[in-house]
Tab-separated table of C-alpha atoms in Angstrom:
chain	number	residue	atom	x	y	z
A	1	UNK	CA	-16.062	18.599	-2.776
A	2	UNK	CA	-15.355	20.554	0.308
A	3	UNK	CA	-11.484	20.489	1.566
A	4	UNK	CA	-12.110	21.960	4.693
A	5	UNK	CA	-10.529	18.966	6.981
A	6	UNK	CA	-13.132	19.206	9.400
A	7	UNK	CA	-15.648	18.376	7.174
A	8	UNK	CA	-13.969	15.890	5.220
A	9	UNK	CA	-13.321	13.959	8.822
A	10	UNK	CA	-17.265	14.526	9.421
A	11	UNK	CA	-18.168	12.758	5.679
A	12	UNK	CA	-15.925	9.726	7.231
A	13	UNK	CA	-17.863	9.620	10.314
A	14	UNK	CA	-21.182	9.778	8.548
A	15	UNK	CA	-20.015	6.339	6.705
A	16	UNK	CA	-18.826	4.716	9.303
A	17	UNK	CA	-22.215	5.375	11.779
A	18	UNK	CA	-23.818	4.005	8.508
A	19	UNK	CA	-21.851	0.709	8.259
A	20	UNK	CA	-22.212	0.744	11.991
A	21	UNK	CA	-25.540	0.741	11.825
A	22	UNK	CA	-25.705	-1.910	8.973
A	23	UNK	CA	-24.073	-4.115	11.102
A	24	UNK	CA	-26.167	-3.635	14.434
A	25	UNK	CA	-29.318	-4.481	12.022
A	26	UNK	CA	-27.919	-7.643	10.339
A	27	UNK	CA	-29.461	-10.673	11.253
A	28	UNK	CA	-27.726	-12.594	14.225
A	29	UNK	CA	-26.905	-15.808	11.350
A	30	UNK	CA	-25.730	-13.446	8.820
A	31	UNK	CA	-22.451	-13.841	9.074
A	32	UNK	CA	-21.220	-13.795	5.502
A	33	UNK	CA	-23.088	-9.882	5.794
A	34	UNK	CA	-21.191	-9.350	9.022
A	35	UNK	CA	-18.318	-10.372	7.456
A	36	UNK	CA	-18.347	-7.858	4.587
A	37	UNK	CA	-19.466	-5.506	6.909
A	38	UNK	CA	-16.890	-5.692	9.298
A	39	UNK	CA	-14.166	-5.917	6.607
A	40	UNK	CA	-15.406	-2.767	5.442
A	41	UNK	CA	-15.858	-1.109	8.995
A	42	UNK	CA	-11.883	-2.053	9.557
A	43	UNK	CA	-10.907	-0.535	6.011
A	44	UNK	CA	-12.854	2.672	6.493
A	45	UNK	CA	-11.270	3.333	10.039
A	46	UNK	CA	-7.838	1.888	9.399
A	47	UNK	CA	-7.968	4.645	6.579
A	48	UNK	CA	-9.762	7.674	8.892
A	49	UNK	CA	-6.902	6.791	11.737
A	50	UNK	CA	-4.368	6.999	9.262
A	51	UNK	CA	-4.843	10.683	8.042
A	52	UNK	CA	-6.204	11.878	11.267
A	53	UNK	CA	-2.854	10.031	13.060
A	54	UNK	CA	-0.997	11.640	10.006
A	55	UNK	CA	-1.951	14.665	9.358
A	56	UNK	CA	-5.142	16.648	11.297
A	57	UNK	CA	-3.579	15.626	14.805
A	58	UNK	CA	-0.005	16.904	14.291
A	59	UNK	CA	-1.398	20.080	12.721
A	60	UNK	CA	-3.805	20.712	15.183
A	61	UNK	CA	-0.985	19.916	17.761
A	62	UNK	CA	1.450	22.802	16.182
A	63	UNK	CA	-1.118	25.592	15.290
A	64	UNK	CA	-3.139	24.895	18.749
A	65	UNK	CA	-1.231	23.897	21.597
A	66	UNK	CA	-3.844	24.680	24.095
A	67	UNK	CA	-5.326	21.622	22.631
A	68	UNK	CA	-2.581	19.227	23.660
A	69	UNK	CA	-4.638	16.867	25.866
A	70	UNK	CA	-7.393	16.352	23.515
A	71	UNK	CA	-4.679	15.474	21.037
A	72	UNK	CA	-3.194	12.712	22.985
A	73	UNK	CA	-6.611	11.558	24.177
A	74	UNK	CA	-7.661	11.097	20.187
A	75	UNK	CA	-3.967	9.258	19.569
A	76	UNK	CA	-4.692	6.452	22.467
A	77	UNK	CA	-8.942	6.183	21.375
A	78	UNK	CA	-7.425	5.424	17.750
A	79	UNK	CA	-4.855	2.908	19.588
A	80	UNK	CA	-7.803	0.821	21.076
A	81	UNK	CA	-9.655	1.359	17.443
A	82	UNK	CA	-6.595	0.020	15.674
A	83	UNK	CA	-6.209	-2.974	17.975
A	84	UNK	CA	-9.794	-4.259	17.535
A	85	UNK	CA	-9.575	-3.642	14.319
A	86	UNK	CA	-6.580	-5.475	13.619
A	87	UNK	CA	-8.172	-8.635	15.947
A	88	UNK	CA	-11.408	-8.145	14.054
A	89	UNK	CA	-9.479	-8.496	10.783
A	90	UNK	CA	-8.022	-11.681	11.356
A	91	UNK	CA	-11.650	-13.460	12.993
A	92	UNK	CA	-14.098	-14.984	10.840
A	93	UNK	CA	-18.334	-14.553	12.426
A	94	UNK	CA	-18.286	-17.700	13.889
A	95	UNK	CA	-15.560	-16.497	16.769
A	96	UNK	CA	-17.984	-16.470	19.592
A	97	UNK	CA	-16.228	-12.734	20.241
A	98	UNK	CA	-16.693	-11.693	16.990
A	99	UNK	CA	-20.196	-10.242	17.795
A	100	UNK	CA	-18.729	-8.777	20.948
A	101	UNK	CA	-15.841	-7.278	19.550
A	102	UNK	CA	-17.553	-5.976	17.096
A	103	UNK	CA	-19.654	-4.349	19.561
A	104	UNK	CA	-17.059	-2.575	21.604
A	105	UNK	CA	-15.489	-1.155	18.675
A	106	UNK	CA	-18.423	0.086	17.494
A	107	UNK	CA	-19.077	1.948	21.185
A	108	UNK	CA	-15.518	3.104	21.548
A	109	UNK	CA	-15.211	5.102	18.094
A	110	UNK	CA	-19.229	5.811	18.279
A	111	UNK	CA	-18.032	7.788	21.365
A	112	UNK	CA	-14.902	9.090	19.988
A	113	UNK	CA	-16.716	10.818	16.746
A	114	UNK	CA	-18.948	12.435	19.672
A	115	UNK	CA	-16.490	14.032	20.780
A	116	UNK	CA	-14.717	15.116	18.170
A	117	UNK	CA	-17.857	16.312	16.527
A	118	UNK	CA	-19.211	18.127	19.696
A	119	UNK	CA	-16.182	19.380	21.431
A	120	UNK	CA	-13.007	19.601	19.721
A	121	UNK	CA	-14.290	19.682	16.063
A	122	UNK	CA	-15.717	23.086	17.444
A	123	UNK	CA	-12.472	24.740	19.574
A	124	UNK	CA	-10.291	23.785	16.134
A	125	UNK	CA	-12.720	25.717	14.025
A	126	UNK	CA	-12.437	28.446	16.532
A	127	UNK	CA	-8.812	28.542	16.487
A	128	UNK	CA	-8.301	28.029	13.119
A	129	UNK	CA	-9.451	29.760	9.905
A	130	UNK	CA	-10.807	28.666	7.028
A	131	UNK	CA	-7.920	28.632	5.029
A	132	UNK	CA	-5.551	26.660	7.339
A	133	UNK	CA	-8.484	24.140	7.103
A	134	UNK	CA	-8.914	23.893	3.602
A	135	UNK	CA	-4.883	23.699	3.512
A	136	UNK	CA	-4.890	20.873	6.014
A	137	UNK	CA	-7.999	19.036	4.438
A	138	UNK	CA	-5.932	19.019	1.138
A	139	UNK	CA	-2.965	17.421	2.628
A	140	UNK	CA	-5.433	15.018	3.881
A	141	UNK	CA	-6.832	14.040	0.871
A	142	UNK	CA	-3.195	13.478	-0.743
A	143	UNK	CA	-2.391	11.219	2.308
A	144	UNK	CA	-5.397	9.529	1.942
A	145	UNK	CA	-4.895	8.538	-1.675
A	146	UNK	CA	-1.584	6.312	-0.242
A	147	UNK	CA	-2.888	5.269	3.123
A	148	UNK	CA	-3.118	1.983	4.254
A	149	UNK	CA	-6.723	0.103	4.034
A	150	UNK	CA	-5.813	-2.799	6.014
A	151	UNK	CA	-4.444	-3.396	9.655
A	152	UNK	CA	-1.677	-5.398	8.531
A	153	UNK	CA	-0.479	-2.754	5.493
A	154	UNK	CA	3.140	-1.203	6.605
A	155	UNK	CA	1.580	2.280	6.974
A	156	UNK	CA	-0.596	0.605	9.357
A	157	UNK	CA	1.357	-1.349	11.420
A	158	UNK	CA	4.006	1.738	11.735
A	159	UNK	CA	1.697	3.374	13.151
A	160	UNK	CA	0.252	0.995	15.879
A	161	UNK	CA	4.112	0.359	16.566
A	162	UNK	CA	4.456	3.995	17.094
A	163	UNK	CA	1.179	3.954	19.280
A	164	UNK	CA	2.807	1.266	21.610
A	165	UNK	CA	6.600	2.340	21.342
A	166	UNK	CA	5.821	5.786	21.360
C-alpha cells in the first residue's frame, strides 16, 4: 500500500464516487438501501475531512504557501460537507429532504474531489517531493486509525466548531 498522501486521498475519493453512485442507482422506495448507503457515505467523508482537515491541509499550508487560497477554499467545501452530513445523519429516507440532501452533498464534494484531483492534487505534487508525500501520507494513515467515523464523535464536532468559530 502506497503512502504517498496524494494517492491515499485519491483511493478515498474512488470509494466515495462508488457509494455515490450506489446511491444515485438505488431504487426511489429503497430506503432501508439508502439508508445504509448514506450512513456509509457520512462515515467515509466524516473520516476523509478529518485527516485532510488534520493533517494534508496544514502541511500543504506550511511547505506551500503559494497555495493559501486553495487551502481555505478546501476548509469551507469540507464545512458545507460536514454540515449535510451531520443533518443527513440524524434523518431517516422518509424525510421528504432526505433525497435532496442527499443530492447536494453528493454535487458539492463530487465537485470538490474535481478539483482537488485536477488542480491542486497536481501544483502539491509539483511542489512537493516524493518523500514529503510519503511522510505526510504516513501521518495520515496514523490519524486515520483514531479519527472520528461519525458527525457527532468529539473529533468531529471539534472540528465543525473550529470551522464555525474559527
Amino acid at each position: 500500500m502506497s503512502t504517498d498522501a496524494i494517492v491515499l486521498l485519491k483511493e478515498d475519493h474512488k470509494e466515495v464516487r462508488r457509494l455515490f453512485r450506489e446511491f444515485e442507482g438505488a431504487d426511489a422506495d429503497a430506503a432501508e438501501v439508502k439508508a445504509d448507503l448514506v450512513s456509509r457515505i457520512v462515515e467515509a467523508l466524516t473520516v476523509h475531512t478529518y485527516i485532510e482537515n488534520e493533517v494534508m491541509y496544514p502541511e500543504v499550508r506550511e511547505r506551500v504557501p503559494a497555495l493559501e487560497r486553495d487551502i481555505l477554499e478546501s476548509y469551507e467545501e469540507h464545512h458545507v460537507a460536514d454540515l449535510l452530513c451531520a443533518e443527513l445523519d440524524a434523518m431517516t429516507p422518509d424525510d421528504e429532504r432526505f433525497d435532496a440532501k442527499t443530492t447536494v452533498l453528493i454535487e458539492t464534494v463530487g465537485h470538490h474531489m474535481e478539483e482537488e484531483e485536477h488542480d491542486w492534487f497536481p501544483k502539491v505534487r509539483d511542489a512537493l517531493g516524493r518523500k514529503e508525500l510519503q511522510e505526510i501520507g504516513a501521518r495520515m494513515l496514523e490519524v486515520r486509525a483514531t479519527a472520528p467515523h461519525r458527525p457527532e464523535q468529539p473529533g468531529s464536532l471539534k472540528k465543525a466548531a473550529d470551522a464555525i468559530l474559527g
